[in-house]
DNA sequence: AACATTTGAGGACATTTGTCCTTTACGACA
DNA sequence: TGTCGTAAAGGACAAATGTCCTCAAATGTT
């Protein structure tokens, strides 16, 4: 819980009093390995702060291939953002790849927080801006780096993901096939 | 000017009175072919609505290659969004690829609008959310579609860009070399 | 422990894309 | 109108990646 308080304080100046008043809007939710937090086709009702564990965000494209867009680890915020904002069916799946503990808030409660407090309005806008920046960085990385560079980045920035996620998912995150990932690992091990 | 009014009205309910009060914050700016609206390394001071013309957004990566991330056409909003929000040096260039007419607002004036009116706060947040969604779509397209599919999409969604932009830029937008773009065009012409 | 099932590594070949280069087409300007 | 310069097309070969496959190691099950 302290992790979440710190996460909020890093975004906006929020008093302990305000925090105490608003934490009741959040509830704990635990996921077993393989459980879905969001499913494609359904409206994403919740936004979550990850206290423990790892989630994989992916979608299924026209060619019926799964593409992993993101691995989300603890101390981060996650949701199917577009679906959540617009309250429209999600095109993303979000699935726990290990046992995961979340702190979630539903859409209506978040709207209440926005209305009740300028601090929360500020948090909402800042999160939107941050999500934009994260997405821009993602797009930039995906466009500019080779699969090998992306793999090395993952190894550097999220080493646990490499240990926890299956090869299939890592390959789809890098935008290559398993075979190519195998070759990349071979190159690196030399 | 009417185009801009319509653009705003599509985002949020804004009265003609409010519009009249706030339009004075915007100024016209014209660019000749090749002129830069934003340069990498400098803080982006302005956000712009494109009344006429076409702009290309690009960056230069580690390997000193230009990568085109976006072609912006009339009736759209453009800026180096990250730089503008954070008031930090831009990593993007935005350049007119033909004669272009803009309606611009500087950062400080926009902050004044935010403070003076909840309607403008609402517009600001909605634009942030829209920019997120556009970026997500962009990342999704770039990851899932082949260069040929992306070319066909460009042909469908922004046919004038294909006529106006040089091969070099279109190729970098598609994430391939000129040689591959040449092959794609050859395939399509059959 | 023994067996079945899943998962990762890597061989062989086909296909795609990049690199380097030449040729062709087009527009600017004297 | 000629010619100069720039931009696009495309040939030839090399390199990278995908497809299909097998084998070995790890994991799960009874």
Coordinates of C-alpha atoms (C1' of nucleotides) in Angstrom, one line a residue:
Chain A
X1 CA 0.0 0.0 0.0
X2 CA 2.9 2.3 0.8
X3 CA 4.1 1.8 -2.8
X4 CA 0.9 3.1 -4.1
X5 CA 0.9 6.1 -1.9
X6 CA 4.4 6.9 -3.1
X7 CA 3.3 6.4 -6.7
X8 CA 0.6 9.0 -6.3
X9 CA 2.8 11.4 -4.5
X10 CA 5.3 11.3 -7.3
X11 CA 2.5 12.4 -9.7
X12 CA 0.9 15.2 -7.7
X13 CA 1.1 16.9 -4.4
X14 CA -1.6 14.9 -2.5
X15 CA -2.0 15.3 1.3
X16 CA -2.2 12.3 3.6
X17 CA -5.6 13.4 4.5
X18 CA -6.8 13.4 0.9
X19 CA -5.2 10.0 0.4
X20 CA -7.0 8.5 3.4
X21 CA -10.3 9.8 2.1
X22 CA -9.8 8.3 -1.4
X23 CA -8.1 5.0 -0.8
X24 CA -11.5 3.5 0.1
X25 CA -12.4 3.8 -3.6
X26 CA -9.7 1.2 -4.4
X27 CA -10.0 -2.5 -3.8
X28 CA -7.6 -5.3 -3.8
X29 CA -7.7 -7.9 -6.6
X30 CA -5.5 -11.0 -6.9
X31 CA -4.8 -12.9 -10.1
X32 CA -3.4 -16.4 -10.5
X33 CA -1.0 -17.2 -13.4
X34 CA -3.0 -17.2 -16.6
X35 CA -6.0 -15.2 -15.2
X36 CA -7.2 -12.3 -17.3
X37 CA -7.5 -8.7 -16.0
X38 CA -9.0 -7.5 -19.3
X39 CA -10.4 -9.5 -22.2
X40 CA -10.7 -8.2 -25.8
X41 CA -14.3 -7.4 -26.7
X42 CA -15.3 -6.4 -23.2
X43 CA -15.3 -2.9 -21.8
X44 CA -12.4 -2.4 -19.4
X45 CA -14.1 -1.3 -16.2
X46 CA -10.9 -1.0 -14.1
X47 CA -7.6 0.7 -13.9
X48 CA -5.0 -1.0 -11.7
X49 CA -1.9 -0.3 -9.7
X50 CA 0.4 -3.4 -9.7
X51 CA 1.6 -4.2 -6.1
X52 CA 3.2 -7.5 -7.0
X53 CA 3.5 -9.7 -10.1
X54 CA 3.7 -9.3 -13.9
X55 CA 1.0 -8.8 -16.5
X56 CA 1.3 -9.2 -20.3
X57 CA -0.8 -6.9 -22.6
X58 CA -1.4 -8.4 -26.0
X59 CA -3.8 -8.3 -29.0
X60 CA -4.7 -10.6 -31.8
X61 CA -4.2 -9.1 -35.2
X62 CA -5.9 -9.7 -38.6
X63 CA -3.7 -12.7 -39.2
X64 CA -4.8 -14.3 -35.9
X65 CA -1.3 -13.7 -34.4
X66 CA -0.9 -12.7 -30.8
X67 CA 1.2 -9.6 -30.5
X68 CA 2.6 -8.6 -27.1
X69 CA 2.6 -4.9 -26.7
X70 CA 3.8 -4.6 -23.1
X71 CA 4.9 -6.4 -20.0
X72 CA 3.8 -4.5 -16.9
X73 CA 5.6 -5.0 -13.7
X74 CA 5.1 -4.0 -10.1
X75 CA 4.9 -0.3 -9.0
X76 CA 3.2 0.6 -12.3
X77 CA -0.2 1.5 -13.4
X78 CA -2.0 -0.6 -16.0
X79 CA -5.3 -0.8 -17.8
X80 CA -6.6 -1.1 -21.3
X81 CA -6.4 2.6 -21.4
X82 CA -8.3 3.4 -24.6
X83 CA -11.2 1.1 -23.6
X84 CA -11.2 2.5 -20.1
X85 CA -11.3 6.2 -21.2
X86 CA -13.9 5.7 -23.9
X87 CA -15.7 2.9 -22.1
X88 CA -15.7 1.0 -25.3
X89 CA -14.9 -2.7 -25.9
X90 CA -11.2 -3.4 -25.5
X91 CA -9.0 -4.7 -28.3
X92 CA -6.5 -5.8 -25.8
X93 CA -6.1 -8.7 -23.5
X94 CA -4.2 -8.2 -20.2
X95 CA -3.2 -11.5 -18.5
X96 CA -1.2 -12.3 -15.4
X97 CA 1.9 -14.4 -16.3
X98 CA 2.5 -15.1 -12.6
X99 CA 0.6 -14.6 -9.4
X100 CA -0.3 -10.9 -9.2
X101 CA -1.7 -8.5 -6.7
X102 CA -3.5 -5.4 -7.9
X103 CA -5.2 -2.3 -6.4
X104 CA -8.1 -1.5 -8.7
X105 CA -10.6 1.3 -9.1
X106 CA -13.6 1.2 -11.4
X107 CA -14.5 3.8 -14.0
X108 CA -17.4 5.3 -12.1
X109 CA -15.5 5.7 -8.9
X110 CA -12.6 7.4 -10.7
X111 CA -15.1 9.8 -12.3
X112 CA -16.3 10.6 -8.7
X113 CA -12.8 11.3 -7.6
X114 CA -12.3 13.6 -10.6
X115 CA -15.4 15.5 -9.7
X116 CA -14.7 15.7 -6.0
X117 CA -11.1 17.0 -6.2
X118 CA -8.9 19.1 -8.4
X119 CA -6.0 17.0 -7.2
X120 CA -7.5 13.9 -8.7
X121 CA -8.3 15.8 -11.9
X122 CA -4.7 16.7 -12.0
X123 CA -3.6 13.1 -11.4
X124 CA -5.9 12.0 -14.2
X125 CA -4.5 14.5 -16.7
X126 CA -0.9 13.8 -15.7
X127 CA -1.5 10.0 -16.1
X128 CA -2.9 10.7 -19.6
X129 CA 0.1 12.7 -20.5
X130 CA 2.4 10.0 -19.1
X131 CA 0.6 7.3 -20.9
X132 CA 1.1 9.3 -24.1
X133 CA 4.8 9.6 -23.5
X134 CA 5.2 5.9 -22.7
X135 CA 3.3 5.1 -25.9
X136 CA 5.5 7.4 -27.9
X137 CA 8.6 5.9 -26.5
X138 CA 7.3 2.4 -27.3
X139 CA 6.5 3.4 -30.8
X140 CA 9.9 4.9 -31.2
X141 CA 11.7 1.9 -29.8
X142 CA 9.7 -0.5 -32.0
X143 CA 10.4 1.5 -35.1
X144 CA 14.1 2.2 -34.6
X145 CA 15.7 -0.7 -32.8
X146 CA 16.5 -4.0 -34.3
X147 CA 15.1 -7.1 -32.6
X148 CA 18.5 -7.7 -31.0
X149 CA 18.6 -4.2 -29.6
X150 CA 15.1 -4.5 -28.3
X151 CA 16.0 -7.8 -26.6
X152 CA 19.1 -6.2 -24.9
X153 CA 16.9 -3.4 -23.8
X154 CA 14.4 -5.8 -22.3
X155 CA 17.2 -7.6 -20.6
X156 CA 18.4 -4.3 -19.1
X157 CA 15.1 -2.7 -18.2
X158 CA 13.0 -5.7 -17.3
X159 CA 15.3 -8.7 -16.7
X160 CA 12.7 -10.6 -14.7
X161 CA 10.4 -10.6 -17.7
X162 CA 12.9 -12.6 -19.7
X163 CA 12.9 -15.2 -17.0
X164 CA 9.2 -15.3 -16.4
X165 CA 7.6 -14.9 -19.9
X166 CA 7.6 -17.8 -22.5
X167 CA 9.7 -17.4 -25.6
X168 CA 6.6 -17.1 -27.7
X169 CA 5.6 -13.9 -25.9
X170 CA 9.0 -12.3 -25.9
X171 CA 9.3 -13.0 -29.6
X172 CA 6.0 -11.3 -30.3
X173 CA 7.0 -8.4 -28.2
X174 CA 10.2 -8.0 -30.3
X175 CA 8.2 -8.4 -33.5
X176 CA 10.0 -11.5 -34.7
X177 CA 9.5 -15.3 -34.7
X178 CA 10.7 -17.7 -32.1
X179 CA 13.3 -18.9 -34.6
X180 CA 14.8 -15.4 -34.8
X181 CA 14.7 -14.9 -31.0
X182 CA 16.6 -18.2 -30.8
X183 CA 19.3 -16.8 -33.1
X184 CA 19.5 -13.6 -31.2
X185 CA 20.1 -15.5 -27.9
X186 CA 22.7 -17.6 -29.7
X187 CA 24.6 -14.5 -30.8
X188 CA 24.5 -12.9 -27.4
X189 CA 25.7 -16.0 -25.6
X190 CA 29.0 -15.8 -27.6
Chain B
X1 CA -11.0 30.0 -39.4
X2 CA -14.4 28.2 -39.5
X3 CA -12.6 24.9 -39.8
X4 CA -10.8 25.6 -36.5
X5 CA -14.1 26.5 -34.8
X6 CA -15.6 23.3 -36.0
X7 CA -12.6 21.3 -34.8
X8 CA -13.0 22.7 -31.3
X9 CA -16.8 22.2 -31.3
X10 CA -16.2 18.6 -32.1
X11 CA -14.0 18.2 -29.0
X12 CA -16.1 20.0 -26.4
X13 CA -19.2 22.1 -26.1
X14 CA -17.8 25.6 -26.5
X15 CA -20.1 28.6 -26.9
X16 CA -19.6 31.2 -29.7
X17 CA -19.1 33.7 -27.0
X18 CA -16.2 31.7 -25.4
X19 CA -14.8 31.1 -28.8
X20 CA -14.7 34.8 -29.6
X21 CA -13.0 35.5 -26.3
X22 CA -10.3 33.0 -26.8
X23 CA -9.5 33.2 -30.5
X24 CA -7.3 36.2 -29.9
X25 CA -4.8 33.9 -28.1
X26 CA -4.1 32.3 -31.5
X27 CA -2.0 33.8 -34.3
X28 CA -1.6 32.9 -37.9
X29 CA 1.7 31.5 -39.1
X30 CA 2.7 30.6 -42.6
X31 CA 5.4 28.2 -43.7
X32 CA 7.1 27.8 -47.1
X33 CA 8.1 24.4 -48.4
X34 CA 11.0 23.2 -46.3
X35 CA 10.5 25.6 -43.4
X36 CA 10.6 24.0 -39.9
X37 CA 7.8 24.4 -37.4
X38 CA 9.8 22.6 -34.7
X39 CA 13.5 21.7 -34.6
X40 CA 15.0 18.9 -32.6
X41 CA 16.9 20.2 -29.6
X42 CA 14.7 23.2 -29.0
X43 CA 11.7 23.4 -26.8
X44 CA 8.5 23.4 -28.7
X45 CA 6.7 26.6 -27.8
X46 CA 3.7 26.2 -30.0
X47 CA 0.8 23.9 -30.7
X48 CA -0.8 24.4 -34.1
X49 CA -4.0 23.8 -36.0
X50 CA -3.3 23.2 -39.7
X51 CA -5.6 25.3 -41.9
X52 CA -3.9 24.4 -45.2
X53 CA -0.9 22.3 -46.2
X54 CA 1.1 19.3 -45.1
X55 CA 3.7 18.8 -42.4
X56 CA 6.1 15.9 -41.9
X57 CA 7.2 14.9 -38.4
X58 CA 10.5 13.0 -38.2
X59 CA 13.4 12.3 -35.9
X60 CA 17.0 11.2 -36.4
X61 CA 17.9 8.0 -34.7
X62 CA 21.2 6.6 -33.2
X63 CA 22.3 5.4 -36.7
X64 CA 21.8 8.9 -38.0
X65 CA 18.8 7.9 -40.1
X66 CA 15.7 10.1 -40.5
X67 CA 12.5 8.3 -39.5
X68 CA 9.2 9.9 -40.5
X69 CA 6.7 9.3 -37.8
X70 CA 3.7 11.2 -39.2
X71 CA 2.4 13.2 -42.1
X72 CA 0.0 15.9 -40.8
X73 CA -2.6 17.3 -43.1
X74 CA -5.1 20.1 -42.9
X75 CA -7.9 20.2 -40.2
X76 CA -5.6 18.5 -37.7
X77 CA -3.8 19.5 -34.7
X78 CA 0.0 19.2 -34.5
X79 CA 2.9 19.9 -32.2
X80 CA 5.9 18.1 -30.8
X81 CA 3.6 17.0 -28.1
X82 CA 6.0 15.6 -25.5
X83 CA 8.3 18.7 -25.8
X84 CA 5.3 21.0 -25.6
X85 CA 3.8 19.4 -22.5
X86 CA 7.0 19.1 -20.6
X87 CA 8.6 22.2 -22.1
X88 CA 11.7 20.2 -22.7
X89 CA 13.9 20.1 -25.8
X90 CA 12.1 18.3 -28.7
X91 CA 13.5 15.1 -30.2
X92 CA 11.3 15.7 -33.2
X93 CA 11.5 17.9 -36.3
X94 CA 8.3 19.1 -37.9
X95 CA 8.8 20.5 -41.4
X96 CA 6.4 21.8 -44.1
X97 CA 6.6 19.7 -47.2
X98 CA 4.6 22.3 -49.1
X99 CA 3.2 25.8 -48.4
X100 CA 1.3 25.6 -45.1
X101 CA -0.9 27.9 -43.1
X102 CA -1.2 27.4 -39.3
X103 CA -3.1 28.8 -36.4
X104 CA -0.8 28.6 -33.4
X105 CA -0.9 29.2 -29.7
X106 CA 2.1 29.4 -27.4
X107 CA 2.5 27.4 -24.2
X108 CA 1.9 30.2 -21.8
X109 CA -1.2 31.4 -23.5
X110 CA -2.6 27.9 -23.4
X111 CA -1.9 27.6 -19.7
X112 CA -3.8 30.9 -19.3
X113 CA -6.8 29.4 -21.2
X114 CA -6.6 26.3 -19.0
X115 CA -6.8 28.4 -15.8
X116 CA -9.4 30.8 -17.1
X117 CA -11.9 28.2 -18.2
X118 CA -13.0 24.6 -17.4
X119 CA -14.0 24.3 -21.1
X120 CA -10.4 24.7 -22.1
X121 CA -9.3 22.4 -19.4
X122 CA -11.6 19.8 -20.8
X123 CA -10.3 20.5 -24.3
X124 CA -6.7 20.0 -23.0
X125 CA -7.5 16.7 -21.4
X126 CA -9.5 15.4 -24.4
X127 CA -6.7 16.4 -26.8
X128 CA -4.2 14.5 -24.5
X129 CA -6.5 11.4 -24.6
X130 CA -6.9 11.7 -28.3
X131 CA -3.2 12.0 -28.9
X132 CA -2.7 8.9 -26.8
X133 CA -5.2 7.0 -28.9
X134 CA -3.6 8.3 -32.2
X135 CA -0.2 7.2 -30.9
X136 CA -1.6 3.8 -29.9
X137 CA -3.1 3.3 -33.3
X138 CA 0.1 4.3 -34.9
X139 CA 2.1 1.9 -32.8
X140 CA -0.4 -0.9 -33.6
X141 CA -0.2 -0.2 -37.4
X142 CA 3.6 -0.1 -37.4
X143 CA 3.8 -3.3 -35.5
X144 CA 1.2 -5.4 -37.3
X145 CA 1.1 -4.4 -40.9
X146 CA 3.6 -5.2 -43.5
X147 CA 5.2 -2.4 -45.4
X148 CA 2.9 -3.1 -48.3
X149 CA -0.2 -3.0 -46.2
X150 CA 1.1 0.3 -44.7
X151 CA 1.6 1.7 -48.2
X152 CA -1.9 0.7 -49.2
X153 CA -3.3 2.3 -46.0
X154 CA -1.4 5.5 -46.8
X155 CA -2.7 5.5 -50.3
X156 CA -6.3 5.1 -48.9
X157 CA -6.1 7.4 -46.0
X158 CA -3.8 10.2 -47.2
X159 CA -3.4 9.8 -51.0
X160 CA -2.1 13.4 -51.4
X161 CA 0.9 12.5 -49.1
X162 CA 2.0 9.9 -51.6
X163 CA 2.0 12.6 -54.4
X164 CA 3.6 15.3 -52.3
X165 CA 6.2 13.6 -50.2
X166 CA 9.5 12.3 -51.7
X167 CA 10.1 8.5 -51.9
X168 CA 12.8 8.8 -49.2
X169 CA 10.3 10.1 -46.6
X170 CA 7.5 7.6 -47.5
X171 CA 10.0 4.8 -47.2
X172 CA 11.1 5.9 -43.7
X173 CA 7.5 6.2 -42.7
X174 CA 6.9 2.6 -43.8
X175 CA 10.1 1.5 -42.0
X176 CA 11.8 0.2 -45.1
X177 CA 14.4 1.3 -47.6
X178 CA 13.8 3.1 -50.9
X179 CA 14.6 -0.1 -52.7
X180 CA 11.8 -2.0 -50.9
X181 CA 9.3 0.8 -51.5
X182 CA 10.3 0.5 -55.2
X183 CA 9.5 -3.2 -55.1
X184 CA 6.2 -2.6 -53.3
X185 CA 5.1 -0.1 -56.0
X186 CA 6.1 -2.5 -58.7
X187 CA 4.0 -5.3 -57.1
X188 CA 1.0 -3.0 -56.8
X189 CA 1.2 -1.7 -60.4
X190 CA 0.7 -5.2 -61.7
Chain C
dA1 C1' 10.1 -43.2 -10.9
dA2 C1' 8.1 -43.4 -15.6
dC3 C1' 5.7 -41.5 -19.0
dA4 C1' 3.4 -37.8 -21.5
dT5 C1' 3.3 -33.0 -22.6
dT6 C1' 5.1 -28.7 -23.2
dT7 C1' 8.9 -25.6 -24.2
dG8 C1' 13.3 -24.0 -26.1
dA9 C1' 17.3 -24.7 -29.4
dG10 C1' 18.7 -25.0 -33.7
dG11 C1' 19.3 -27.3 -38.9
dA12 C1' 17.9 -26.6 -43.9
dC13 C1' 15.9 -24.2 -47.3
dA14 C1' 12.9 -20.4 -49.2
dT15 C1' 11.7 -15.8 -49.1
dT16 C1' 12.3 -11.1 -48.1
dT17 C1' 14.9 -7.1 -47.5
dG18 C1' 19.1 -4.4 -47.6
dT19 C1' 23.3 -2.7 -49.9
dC20 C1' 25.5 -1.0 -53.8
dC21 C1' 25.2 0.4 -58.1
dT22 C1' 23.5 1.7 -62.8
dT23 C1' 19.9 3.4 -65.7
dT24 C1' 16.0 6.1 -66.7
dA25 C1' 12.8 10.0 -66.1
dC26 C1' 11.8 14.5 -64.9
dG27 C1' 12.1 19.4 -63.8
dA28 C1' 15.0 23.8 -63.5
dC29 C1' 17.3 27.0 -65.8
dA30 C1' 20.4 29.2 -69.1
Chain D
dT1 C1' 15.9 23.4 -76.7
dG2 C1' 19.7 21.4 -74.7
dT3 C1' 22.1 20.0 -70.5
dC4 C1' 22.7 19.8 -65.8
dG5 C1' 21.2 18.1 -61.6
dT6 C1' 18.1 15.6 -58.8
dA7 C1' 14.8 11.9 -57.9
dA8 C1' 12.8 7.4 -58.9
dA9 C1' 13.2 2.7 -60.8
dG10 C1' 15.3 -1.4 -60.8
dG11 C1' 19.5 -5.2 -61.5
dA12 C1' 22.7 -8.3 -58.8
dC13 C1' 24.3 -10.1 -54.9
dA14 C1' 24.6 -10.5 -49.7
dA15 C1' 22.5 -10.7 -45.3
dA16 C1' 18.6 -11.3 -42.4
dT17 C1' 14.3 -13.5 -41.4
dG18 C1' 10.6 -16.8 -41.9
dT19 C1' 8.8 -21.6 -42.4
dC20 C1' 9.0 -26.2 -41.4
dC21 C1' 11.0 -29.4 -39.0
dT22 C1' 13.6 -32.4 -35.5
dC23 C1' 15.7 -33.1 -31.1
dA24 C1' 16.7 -32.3 -26.4
dA25 C1' 15.6 -30.4 -22.0
dA26 C1' 12.3 -29.1 -18.7
dT27 C1' 7.9 -29.6 -16.5
dG28 C1' 3.7 -31.9 -15.1
dT29 C1' 1.0 -36.1 -14.0
dT30 C1' -0.1 -40.5 -12.3

